[in-house]
Short mmCIF file of C-alpha atoms and ligand atoms in Angstrom, two decimals:
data_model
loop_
_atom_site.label_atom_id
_atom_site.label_comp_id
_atom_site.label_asym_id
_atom_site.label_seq_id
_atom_site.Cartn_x
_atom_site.Cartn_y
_atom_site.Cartn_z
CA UNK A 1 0.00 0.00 0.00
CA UNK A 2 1.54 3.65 -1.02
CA UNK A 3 1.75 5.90 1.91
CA UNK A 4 -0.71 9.22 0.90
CA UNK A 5 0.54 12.49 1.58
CA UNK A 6 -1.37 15.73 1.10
CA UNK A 7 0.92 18.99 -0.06
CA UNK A 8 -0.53 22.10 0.17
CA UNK A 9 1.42 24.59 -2.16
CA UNK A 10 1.70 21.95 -4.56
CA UNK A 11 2.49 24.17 -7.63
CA UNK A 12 5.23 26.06 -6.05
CA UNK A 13 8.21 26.01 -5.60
CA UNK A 14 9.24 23.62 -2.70
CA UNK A 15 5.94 21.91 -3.41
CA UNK A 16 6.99 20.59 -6.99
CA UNK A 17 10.29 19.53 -5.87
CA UNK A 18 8.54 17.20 -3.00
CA UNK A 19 5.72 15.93 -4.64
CA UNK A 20 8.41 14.54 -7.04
CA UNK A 21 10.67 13.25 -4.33
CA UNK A 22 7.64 11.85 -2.57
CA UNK A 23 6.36 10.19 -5.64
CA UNK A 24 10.09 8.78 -6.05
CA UNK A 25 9.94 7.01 -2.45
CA UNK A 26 6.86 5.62 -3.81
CA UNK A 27 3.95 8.13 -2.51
CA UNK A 28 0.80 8.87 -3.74
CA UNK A 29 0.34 12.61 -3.63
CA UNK A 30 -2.21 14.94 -3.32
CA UNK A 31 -2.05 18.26 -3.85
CA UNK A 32 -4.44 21.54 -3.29
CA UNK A 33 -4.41 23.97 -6.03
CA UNK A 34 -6.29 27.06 -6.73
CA UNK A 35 -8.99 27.59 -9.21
CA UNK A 36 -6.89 30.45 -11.44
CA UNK A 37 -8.01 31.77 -14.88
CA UNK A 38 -4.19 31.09 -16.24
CA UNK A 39 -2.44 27.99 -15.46
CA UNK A 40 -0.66 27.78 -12.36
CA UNK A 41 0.54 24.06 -12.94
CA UNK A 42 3.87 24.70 -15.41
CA UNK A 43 5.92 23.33 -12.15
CA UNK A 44 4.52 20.20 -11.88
CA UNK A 45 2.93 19.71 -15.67
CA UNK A 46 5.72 17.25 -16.15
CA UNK A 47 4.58 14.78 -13.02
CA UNK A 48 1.07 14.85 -13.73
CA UNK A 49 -0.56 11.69 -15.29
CA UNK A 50 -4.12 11.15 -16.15
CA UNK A 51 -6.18 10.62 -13.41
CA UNK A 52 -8.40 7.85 -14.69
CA UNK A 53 -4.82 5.73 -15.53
CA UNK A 54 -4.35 2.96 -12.92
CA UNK A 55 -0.75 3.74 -12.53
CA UNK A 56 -1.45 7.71 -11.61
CA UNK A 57 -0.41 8.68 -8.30
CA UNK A 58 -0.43 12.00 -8.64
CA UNK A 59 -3.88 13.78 -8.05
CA UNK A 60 -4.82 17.61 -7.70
CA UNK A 61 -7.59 18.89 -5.64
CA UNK A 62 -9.26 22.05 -5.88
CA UNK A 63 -8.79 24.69 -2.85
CA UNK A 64 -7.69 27.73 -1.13
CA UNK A 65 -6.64 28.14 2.48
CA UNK A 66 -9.34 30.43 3.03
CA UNK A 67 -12.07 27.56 2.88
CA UNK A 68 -11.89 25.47 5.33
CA UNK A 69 -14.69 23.54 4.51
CA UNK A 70 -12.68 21.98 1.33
CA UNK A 71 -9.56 21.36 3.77
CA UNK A 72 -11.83 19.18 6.36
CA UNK A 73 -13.36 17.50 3.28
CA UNK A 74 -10.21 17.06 2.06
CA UNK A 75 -8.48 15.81 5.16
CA UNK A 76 -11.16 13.10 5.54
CA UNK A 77 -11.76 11.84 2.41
CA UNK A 78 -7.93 11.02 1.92
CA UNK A 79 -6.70 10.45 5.08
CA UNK A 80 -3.40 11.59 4.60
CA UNK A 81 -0.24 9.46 6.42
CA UNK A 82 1.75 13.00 6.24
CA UNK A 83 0.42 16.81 5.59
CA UNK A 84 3.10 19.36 3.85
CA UNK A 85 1.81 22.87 4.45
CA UNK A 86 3.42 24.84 2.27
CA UNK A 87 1.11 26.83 0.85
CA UNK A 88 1.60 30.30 1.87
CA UNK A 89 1.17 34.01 0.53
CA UNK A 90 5.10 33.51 0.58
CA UNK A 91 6.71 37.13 -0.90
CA UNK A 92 7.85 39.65 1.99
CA UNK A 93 7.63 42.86 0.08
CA UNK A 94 3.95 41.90 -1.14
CA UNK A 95 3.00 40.87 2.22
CA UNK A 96 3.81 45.00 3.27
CA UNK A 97 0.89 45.83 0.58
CA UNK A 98 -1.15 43.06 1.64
CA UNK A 99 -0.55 42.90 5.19
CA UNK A 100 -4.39 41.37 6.11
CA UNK A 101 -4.44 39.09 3.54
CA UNK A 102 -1.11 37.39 4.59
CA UNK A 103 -2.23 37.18 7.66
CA UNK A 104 -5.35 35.52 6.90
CA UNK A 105 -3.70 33.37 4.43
CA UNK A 106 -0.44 32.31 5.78
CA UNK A 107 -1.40 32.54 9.30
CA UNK A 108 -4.84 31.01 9.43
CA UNK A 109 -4.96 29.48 6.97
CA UNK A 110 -2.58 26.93 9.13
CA UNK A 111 -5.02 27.01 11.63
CA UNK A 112 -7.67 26.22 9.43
CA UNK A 113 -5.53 23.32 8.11
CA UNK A 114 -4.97 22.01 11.99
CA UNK A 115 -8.31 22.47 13.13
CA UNK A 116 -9.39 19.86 9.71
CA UNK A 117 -6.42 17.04 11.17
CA UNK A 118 -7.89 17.62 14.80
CA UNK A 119 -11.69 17.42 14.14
CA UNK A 120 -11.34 14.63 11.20
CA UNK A 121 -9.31 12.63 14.27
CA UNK A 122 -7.22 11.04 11.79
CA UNK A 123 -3.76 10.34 12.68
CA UNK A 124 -1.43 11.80 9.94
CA UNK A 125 1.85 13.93 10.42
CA UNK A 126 2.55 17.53 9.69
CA UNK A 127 5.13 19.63 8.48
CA UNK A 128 4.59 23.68 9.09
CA UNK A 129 7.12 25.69 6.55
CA UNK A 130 8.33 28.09 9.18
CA UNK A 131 10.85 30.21 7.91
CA UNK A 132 14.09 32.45 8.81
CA UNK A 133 12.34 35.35 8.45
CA UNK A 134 10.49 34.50 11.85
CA UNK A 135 14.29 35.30 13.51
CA UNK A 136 14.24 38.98 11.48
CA UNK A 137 15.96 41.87 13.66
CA UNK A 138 17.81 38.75 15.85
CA UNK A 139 21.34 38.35 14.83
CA UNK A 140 22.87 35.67 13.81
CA UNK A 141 23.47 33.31 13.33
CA UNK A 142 20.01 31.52 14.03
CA UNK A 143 19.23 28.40 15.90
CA UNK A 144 16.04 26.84 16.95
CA UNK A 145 16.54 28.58 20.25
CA UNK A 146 16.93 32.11 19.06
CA UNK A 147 14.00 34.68 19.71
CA UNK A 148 11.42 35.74 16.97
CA UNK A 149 11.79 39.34 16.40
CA UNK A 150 9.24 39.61 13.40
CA UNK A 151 10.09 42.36 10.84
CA UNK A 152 6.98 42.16 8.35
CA UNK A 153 3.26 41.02 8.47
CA UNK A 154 4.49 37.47 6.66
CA UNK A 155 7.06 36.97 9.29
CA UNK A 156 4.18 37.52 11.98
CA UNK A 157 2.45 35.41 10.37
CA UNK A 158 4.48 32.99 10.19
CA UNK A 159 4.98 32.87 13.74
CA UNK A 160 1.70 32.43 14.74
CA UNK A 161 1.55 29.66 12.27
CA UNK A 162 4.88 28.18 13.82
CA UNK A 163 3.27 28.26 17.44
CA UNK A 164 -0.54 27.10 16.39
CA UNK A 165 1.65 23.80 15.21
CA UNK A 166 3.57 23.76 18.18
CA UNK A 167 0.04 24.38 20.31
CA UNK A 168 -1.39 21.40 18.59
CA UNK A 169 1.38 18.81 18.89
CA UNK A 170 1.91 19.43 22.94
CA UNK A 171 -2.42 20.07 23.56
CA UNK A 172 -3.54 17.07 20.95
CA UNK A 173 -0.62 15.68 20.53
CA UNK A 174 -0.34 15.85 16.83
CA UNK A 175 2.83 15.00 15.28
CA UNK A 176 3.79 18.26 14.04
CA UNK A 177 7.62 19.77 12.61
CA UNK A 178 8.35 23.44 12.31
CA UNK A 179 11.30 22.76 9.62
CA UNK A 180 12.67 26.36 10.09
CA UNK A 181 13.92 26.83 6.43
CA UNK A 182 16.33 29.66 5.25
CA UNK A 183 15.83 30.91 1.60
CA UNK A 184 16.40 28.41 -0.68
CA UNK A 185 16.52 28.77 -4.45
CA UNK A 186 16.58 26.85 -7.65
CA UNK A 187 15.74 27.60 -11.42
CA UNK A 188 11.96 27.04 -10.19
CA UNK A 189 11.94 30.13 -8.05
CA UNK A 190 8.93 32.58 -8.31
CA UNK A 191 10.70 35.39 -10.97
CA UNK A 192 10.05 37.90 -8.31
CA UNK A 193 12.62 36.89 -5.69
CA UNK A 194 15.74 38.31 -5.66
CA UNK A 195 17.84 35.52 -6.93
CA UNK A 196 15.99 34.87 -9.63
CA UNK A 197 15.58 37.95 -10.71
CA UNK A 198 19.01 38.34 -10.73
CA UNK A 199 20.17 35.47 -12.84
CA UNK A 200 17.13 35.86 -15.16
CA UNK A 201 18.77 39.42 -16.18
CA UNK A 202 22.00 38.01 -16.25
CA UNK A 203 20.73 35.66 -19.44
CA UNK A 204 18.22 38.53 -20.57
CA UNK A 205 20.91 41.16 -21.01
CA UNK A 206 23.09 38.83 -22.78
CA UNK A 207 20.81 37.79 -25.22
CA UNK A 208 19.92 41.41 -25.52
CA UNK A 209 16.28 41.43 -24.30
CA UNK A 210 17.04 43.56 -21.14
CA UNK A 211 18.92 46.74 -20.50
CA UNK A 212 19.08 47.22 -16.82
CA UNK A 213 18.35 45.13 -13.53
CA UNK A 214 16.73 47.48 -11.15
CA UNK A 215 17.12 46.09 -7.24
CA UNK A 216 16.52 47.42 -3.79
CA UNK A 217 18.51 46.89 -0.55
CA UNK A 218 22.06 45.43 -1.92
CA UNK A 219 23.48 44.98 1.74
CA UNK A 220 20.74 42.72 3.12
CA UNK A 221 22.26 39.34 3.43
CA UNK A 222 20.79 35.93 3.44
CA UNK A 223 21.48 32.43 3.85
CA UNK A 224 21.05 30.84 0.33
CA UNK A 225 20.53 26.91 -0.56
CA UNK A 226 19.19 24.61 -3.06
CA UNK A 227 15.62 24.12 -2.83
CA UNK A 228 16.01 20.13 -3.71
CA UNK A 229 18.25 19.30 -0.78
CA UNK A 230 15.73 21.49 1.65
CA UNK A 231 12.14 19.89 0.46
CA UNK A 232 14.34 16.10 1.13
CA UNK A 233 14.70 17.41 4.68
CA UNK A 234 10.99 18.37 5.03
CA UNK A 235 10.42 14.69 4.58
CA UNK A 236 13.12 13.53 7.05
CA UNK A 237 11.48 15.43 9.59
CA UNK A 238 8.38 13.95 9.13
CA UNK A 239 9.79 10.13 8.96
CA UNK A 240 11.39 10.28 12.70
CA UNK A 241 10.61 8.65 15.86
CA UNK A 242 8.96 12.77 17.30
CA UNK A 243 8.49 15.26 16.16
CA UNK A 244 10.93 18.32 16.29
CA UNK A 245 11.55 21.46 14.70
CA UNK A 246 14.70 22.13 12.71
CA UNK A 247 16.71 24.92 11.65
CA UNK A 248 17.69 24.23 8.09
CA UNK A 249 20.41 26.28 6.16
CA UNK A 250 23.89 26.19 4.82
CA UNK A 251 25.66 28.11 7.96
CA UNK A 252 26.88 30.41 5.35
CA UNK A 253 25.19 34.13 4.10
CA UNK A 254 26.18 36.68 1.10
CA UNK A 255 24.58 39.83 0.22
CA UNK A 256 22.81 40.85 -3.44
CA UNK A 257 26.22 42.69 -3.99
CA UNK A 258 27.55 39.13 -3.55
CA UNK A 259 24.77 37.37 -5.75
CA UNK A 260 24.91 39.85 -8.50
CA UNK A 261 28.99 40.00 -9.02
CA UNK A 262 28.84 36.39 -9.13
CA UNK A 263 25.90 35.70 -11.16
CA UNK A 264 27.39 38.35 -13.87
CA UNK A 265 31.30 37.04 -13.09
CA UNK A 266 30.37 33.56 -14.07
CA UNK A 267 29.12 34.64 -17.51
CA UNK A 268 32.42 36.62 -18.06
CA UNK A 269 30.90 39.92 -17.14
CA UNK A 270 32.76 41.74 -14.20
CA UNK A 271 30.42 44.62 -12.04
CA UNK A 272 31.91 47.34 -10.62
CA UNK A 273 30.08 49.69 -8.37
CA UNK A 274 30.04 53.56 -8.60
CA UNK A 275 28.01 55.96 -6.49
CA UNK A 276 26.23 55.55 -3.04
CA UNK A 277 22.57 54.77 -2.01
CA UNK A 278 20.06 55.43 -4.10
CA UNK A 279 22.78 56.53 -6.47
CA UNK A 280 24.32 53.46 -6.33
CA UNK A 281 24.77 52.23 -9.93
CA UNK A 282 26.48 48.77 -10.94
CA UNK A 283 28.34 49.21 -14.19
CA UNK A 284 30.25 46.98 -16.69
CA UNK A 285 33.98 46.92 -16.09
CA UNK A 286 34.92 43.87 -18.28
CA UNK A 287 33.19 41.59 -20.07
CA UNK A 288 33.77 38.56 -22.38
CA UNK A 289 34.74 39.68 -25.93
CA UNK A 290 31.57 36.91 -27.06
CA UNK A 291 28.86 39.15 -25.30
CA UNK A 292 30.30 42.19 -26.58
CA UNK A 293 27.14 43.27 -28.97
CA UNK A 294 25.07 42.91 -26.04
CA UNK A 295 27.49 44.79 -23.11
CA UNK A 296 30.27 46.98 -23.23
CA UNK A 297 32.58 48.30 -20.75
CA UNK A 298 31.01 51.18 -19.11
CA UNK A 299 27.20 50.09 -19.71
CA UNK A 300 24.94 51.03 -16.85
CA UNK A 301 23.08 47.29 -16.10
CA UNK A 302 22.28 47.64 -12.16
CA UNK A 303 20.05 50.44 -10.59
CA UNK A 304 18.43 51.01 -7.59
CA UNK A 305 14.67 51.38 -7.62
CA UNK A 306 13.02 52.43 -3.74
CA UNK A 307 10.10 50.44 -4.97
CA UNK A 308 12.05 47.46 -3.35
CA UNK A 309 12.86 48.81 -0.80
CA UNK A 310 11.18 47.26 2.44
CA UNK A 311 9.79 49.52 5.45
CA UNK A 312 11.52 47.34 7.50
CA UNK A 313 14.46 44.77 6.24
CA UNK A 314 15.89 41.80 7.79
CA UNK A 315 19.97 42.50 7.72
CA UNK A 316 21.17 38.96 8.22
CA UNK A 317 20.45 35.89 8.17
CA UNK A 318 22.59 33.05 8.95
CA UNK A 319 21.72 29.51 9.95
CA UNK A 320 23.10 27.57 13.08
CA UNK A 321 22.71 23.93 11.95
CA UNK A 322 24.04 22.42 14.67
CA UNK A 323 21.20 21.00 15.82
CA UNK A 324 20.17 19.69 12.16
CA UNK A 325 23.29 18.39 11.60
CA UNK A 326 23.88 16.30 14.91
CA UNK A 327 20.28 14.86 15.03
CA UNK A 328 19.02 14.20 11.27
CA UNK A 329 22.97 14.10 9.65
CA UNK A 330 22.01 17.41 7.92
CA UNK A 331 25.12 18.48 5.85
CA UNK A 332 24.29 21.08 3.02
CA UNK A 333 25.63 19.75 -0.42
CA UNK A 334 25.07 22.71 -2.71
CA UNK A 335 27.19 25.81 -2.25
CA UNK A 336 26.00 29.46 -2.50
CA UNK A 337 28.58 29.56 -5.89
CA UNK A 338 27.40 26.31 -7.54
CA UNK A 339 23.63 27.10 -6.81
CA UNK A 340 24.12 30.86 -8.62
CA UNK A 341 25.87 28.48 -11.32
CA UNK A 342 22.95 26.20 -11.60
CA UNK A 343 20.35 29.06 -11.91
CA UNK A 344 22.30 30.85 -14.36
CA UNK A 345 22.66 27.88 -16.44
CA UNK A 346 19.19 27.34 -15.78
CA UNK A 347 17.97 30.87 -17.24
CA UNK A 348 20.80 31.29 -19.95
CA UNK A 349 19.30 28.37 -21.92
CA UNK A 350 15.76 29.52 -21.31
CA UNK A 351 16.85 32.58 -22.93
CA UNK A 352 17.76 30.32 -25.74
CA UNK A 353 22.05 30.98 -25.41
CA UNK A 354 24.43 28.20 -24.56
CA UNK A 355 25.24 27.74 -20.96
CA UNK A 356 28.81 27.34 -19.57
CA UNK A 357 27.48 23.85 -17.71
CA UNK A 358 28.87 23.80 -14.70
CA UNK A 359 25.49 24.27 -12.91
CA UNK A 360 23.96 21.47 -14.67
CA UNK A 361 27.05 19.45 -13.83
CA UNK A 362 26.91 20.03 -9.93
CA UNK A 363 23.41 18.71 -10.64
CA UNK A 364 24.24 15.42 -12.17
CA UNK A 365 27.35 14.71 -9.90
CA UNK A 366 25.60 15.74 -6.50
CA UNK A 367 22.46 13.65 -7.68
CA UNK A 368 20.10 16.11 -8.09
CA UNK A 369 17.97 14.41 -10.48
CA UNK A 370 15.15 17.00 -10.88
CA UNK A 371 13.47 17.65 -14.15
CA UNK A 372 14.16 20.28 -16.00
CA UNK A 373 17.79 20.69 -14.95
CA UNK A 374 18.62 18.37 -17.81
CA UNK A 375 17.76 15.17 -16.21
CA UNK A 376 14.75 13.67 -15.05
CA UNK A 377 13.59 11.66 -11.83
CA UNK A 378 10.74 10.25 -14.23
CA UNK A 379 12.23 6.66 -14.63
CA UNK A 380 12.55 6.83 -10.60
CA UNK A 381 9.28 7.91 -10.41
CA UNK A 382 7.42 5.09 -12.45
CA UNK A 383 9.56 2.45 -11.00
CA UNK A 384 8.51 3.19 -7.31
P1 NAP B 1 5.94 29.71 -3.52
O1 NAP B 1 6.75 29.25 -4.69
O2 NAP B 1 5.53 31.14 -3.43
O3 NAP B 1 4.62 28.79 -3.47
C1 NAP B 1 3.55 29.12 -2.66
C2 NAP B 1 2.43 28.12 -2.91
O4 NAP B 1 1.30 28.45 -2.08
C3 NAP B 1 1.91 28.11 -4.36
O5 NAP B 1 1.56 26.80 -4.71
C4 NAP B 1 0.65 28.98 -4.25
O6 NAP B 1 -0.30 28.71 -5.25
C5 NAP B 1 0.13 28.50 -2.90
N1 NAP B 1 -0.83 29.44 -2.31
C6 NAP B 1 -0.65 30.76 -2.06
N2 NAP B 1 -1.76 31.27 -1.51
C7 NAP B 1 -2.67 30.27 -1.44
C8 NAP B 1 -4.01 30.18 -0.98
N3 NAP B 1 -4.66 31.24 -0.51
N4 NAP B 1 -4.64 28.98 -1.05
C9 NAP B 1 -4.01 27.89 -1.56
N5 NAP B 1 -2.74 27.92 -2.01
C10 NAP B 1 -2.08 29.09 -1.95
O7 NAP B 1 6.68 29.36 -2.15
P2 NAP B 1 7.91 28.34 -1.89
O8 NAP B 1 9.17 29.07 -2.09
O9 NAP B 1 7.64 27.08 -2.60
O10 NAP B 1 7.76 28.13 -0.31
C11 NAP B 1 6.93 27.12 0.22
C12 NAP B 1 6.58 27.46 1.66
O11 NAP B 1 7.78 27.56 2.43
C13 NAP B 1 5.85 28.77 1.84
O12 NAP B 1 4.98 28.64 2.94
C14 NAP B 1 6.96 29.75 2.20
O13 NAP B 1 6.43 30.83 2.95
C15 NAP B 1 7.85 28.85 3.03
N6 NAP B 1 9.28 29.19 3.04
C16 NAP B 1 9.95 29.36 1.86
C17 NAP B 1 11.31 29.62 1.89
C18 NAP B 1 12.09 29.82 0.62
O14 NAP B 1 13.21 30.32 0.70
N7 NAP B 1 11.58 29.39 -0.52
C19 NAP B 1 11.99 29.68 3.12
C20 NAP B 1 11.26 29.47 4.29
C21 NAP B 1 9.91 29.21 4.24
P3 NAP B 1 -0.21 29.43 -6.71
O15 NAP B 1 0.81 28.64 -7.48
O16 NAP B 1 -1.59 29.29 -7.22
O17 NAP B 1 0.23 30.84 -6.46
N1 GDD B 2 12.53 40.36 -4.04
C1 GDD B 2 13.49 41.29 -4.13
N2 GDD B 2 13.56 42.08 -5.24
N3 GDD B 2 14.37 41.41 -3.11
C2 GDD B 2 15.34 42.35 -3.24
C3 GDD B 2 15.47 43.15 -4.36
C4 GDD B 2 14.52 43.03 -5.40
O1 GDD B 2 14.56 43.72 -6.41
N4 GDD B 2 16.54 43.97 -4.18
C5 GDD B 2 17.07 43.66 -3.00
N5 GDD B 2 16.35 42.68 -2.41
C6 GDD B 2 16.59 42.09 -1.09
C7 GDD B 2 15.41 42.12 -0.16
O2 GDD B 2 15.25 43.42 0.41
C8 GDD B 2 15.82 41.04 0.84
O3 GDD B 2 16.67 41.59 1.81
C9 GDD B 2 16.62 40.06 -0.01
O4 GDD B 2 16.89 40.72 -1.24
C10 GDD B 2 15.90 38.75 -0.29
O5 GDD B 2 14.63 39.04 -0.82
P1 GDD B 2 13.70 37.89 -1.44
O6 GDD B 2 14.43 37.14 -2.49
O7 GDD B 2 12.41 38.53 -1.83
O8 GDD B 2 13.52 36.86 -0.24
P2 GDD B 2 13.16 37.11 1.31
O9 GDD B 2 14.41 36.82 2.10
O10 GDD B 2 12.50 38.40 1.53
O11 GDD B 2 12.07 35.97 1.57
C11 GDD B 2 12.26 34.65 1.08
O12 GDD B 2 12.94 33.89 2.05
C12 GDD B 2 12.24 33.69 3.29
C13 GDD B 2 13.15 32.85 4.20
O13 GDD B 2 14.04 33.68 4.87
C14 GDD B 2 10.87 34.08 0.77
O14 GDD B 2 11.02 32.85 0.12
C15 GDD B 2 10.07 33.83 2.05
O15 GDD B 2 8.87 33.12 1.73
C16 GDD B 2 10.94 32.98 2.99
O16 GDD B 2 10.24 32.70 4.19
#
């Protein structure tokens, strides 16, 4: 008999990386997905098989977090062995323009999501996606026993959400996680985030289809990994003897100054920086004779634009993985420089150029066998 597990957030990010891991180890998955009048599936179009074929194990469920009717009907019509909640309204700077809706969404819409597991009295397991962004104004680095000091309405929202799971595992004793994730990236991230919108211009301006990046705050610095090694770790949480909550993170943290110098650098396009604050202006100092009739020494490609700023930032985020690595063997594979390699290779071919490969290679050799980084889990997937 496949274990069932039900992923909210199925058609984002994290969530189409685990329902493919989960439906590697042999899962069926369900996931909830929003009525939308454009497609919101492209992330997991590749794992999705008829429903009427008797080999599908993949099935999508119509919902929103706001309705917690459909989540109890949901929760007891498939009786789920584990619950992913990752569905979130997930963007900080949106969550600033939005500030009730977040919290309605990403806050209770957990509780919404509890209440269904406690009143349906099934016994399942749950995994809350707290995040870093909970620790905010706290320096680092982070552990699981550093204070929240909240620094935008999704961060308060998230911990609420962290402590309704922690409310429900110690009053009902529901087997609940808080896997406290730091940002983590890959070439599925929204377009909106910083890293992707970084390494999207990168291949943009060198096919000539962009002229400038403009960016906010380039000193805020975070703690970047590889979404694929953080969604395996939401299901290791799940599959031990209690339940805990884990910081997860790499234990190292760059700025955008970093990310964009790098992202540019590996393309053979050097940044230099003139000016100060708003002024600040990134310009081309060298670049690759091959790129030349898109840049040229002295081009103008980074701006700032207020309009990202944030009315209040998070400086620094670092993880403390101690406790991650001692008790589930946690040890981050990707590094910040491969991951910016992978995502550049990532966008540089979407843009329709060569890429240098060295992304796609860390891929291959660190067994990252995701589709649509040039290999496929598929075969895993129908064999399990
Ligand atoms: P994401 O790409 O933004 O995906 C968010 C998912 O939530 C999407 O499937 C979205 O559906 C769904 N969703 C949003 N509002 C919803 C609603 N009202 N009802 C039902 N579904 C809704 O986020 P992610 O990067 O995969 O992150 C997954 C979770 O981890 C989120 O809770 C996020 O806050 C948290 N987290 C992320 C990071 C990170 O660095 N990525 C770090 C820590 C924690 P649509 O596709 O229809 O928009
Ligand atoms: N998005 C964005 N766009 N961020 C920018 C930009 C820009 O143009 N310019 C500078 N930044 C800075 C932001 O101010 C922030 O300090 C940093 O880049 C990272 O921003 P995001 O990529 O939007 O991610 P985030 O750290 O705010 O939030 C992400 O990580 C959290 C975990 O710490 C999201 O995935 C959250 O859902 C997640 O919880």
């Amino acid at each position: 008999m496949h274990k069932r597990a039900l992923v909210t957030g199925i058609t984002g990010q994290d969530g189409s990386y685990l329902a493919e891991f989960l439906l590697s180890k042999g899962y069926t998955v369900h996931g909830l997905i929003r009525r939308a009048s454009t497609f919101n599936t492209g992330r997991i179009e590749h794992i999705y098989a008829d429903p009427h074929a008797p080999e599908a194990r993949l099935f999508l469920h119509y919902g929103d977090l706001s309705d917690s009717g459909q989540m109890a009907n949901l929760i007891f019509n498939i009786r789920p062995d584990e619950v992913y909640h990752l569905a979130a309204q997930s963007h900080v700077r949106v969550s600033f323009d939005m500030p009730e809706y977040t919290g309605d969404s990403t806050g209770l819409g957990t509780t919404r999501l509890l209440e269904a597991i406690r009143r349906s009295g099934i016994k399942t397991r749950y995994y809350q996606a707290s995040s870093s962004e909970m620790f905010g104004a706290a320096p680092p680095p982070q552990s699981e026993k550093t204070p929240f000091y909240p620094r935008s309405p999704y961060a308060a929202a998230k911990v609420y959400a962290y402590w309704m799971a922690v409310n429900y595992r110690e009053g009902y004793g529901l087997f609940a996680c808080n896997g406290i994730l730091f940002n983590h990236e890959s070439p599925r991230r929204g377009e909106t985030f910083v890293t992707r919108k970084v390494t999207r211009a990168v291949a943009n301006m060198l096919a000539g289809r962009q002229k400038k990046l403009y960016l906010g705050n380039l000193d805020a610095k975070r703690d970047w990994g590889f979404a694929p090694e953080y969604v395996e770790m939401m299901w290791l949480m799940l599959n031990q003897d209690e339940p805990d909550d884990f910081v997860v993170g790499t234990g190292t943290s760059y700025s955008i100054r970093d990310l964009v110098e790098r992202a540019f650098d590996y393309m053979g396009v050097e940044v230099e920086w003139q000016g100060e604050g708003r002024e600040e202006r990134g310009l081309v100092r060298s670049v690759n004779p091959k790129w030349r009739g898109a840049l040229s020494p002295g081009n103008a490609i980074i701006e700032i634009d207020p309009r990202y700023f944030r009315p209040t930032e998070v400086a620094c985020l670092q993880a403390d993985i101690g406790k991650a690595r001692e008790k589930l063997s946690w040890e981050p594979r990707v590094t910040f420089d491969e991951l910016v390699k992978i995502m550049v290779d990532y966008d540089v071919r979407a843009a329709g150029l060569a890429p240098i490969g060295e992304g796609i290679s860390v891929c291959q050799s660190k067994g990252f066998c995701y589709t649509n980084h040039d290999f496929s889990l598929s075969e895993a997937i129908r064999e399990a």
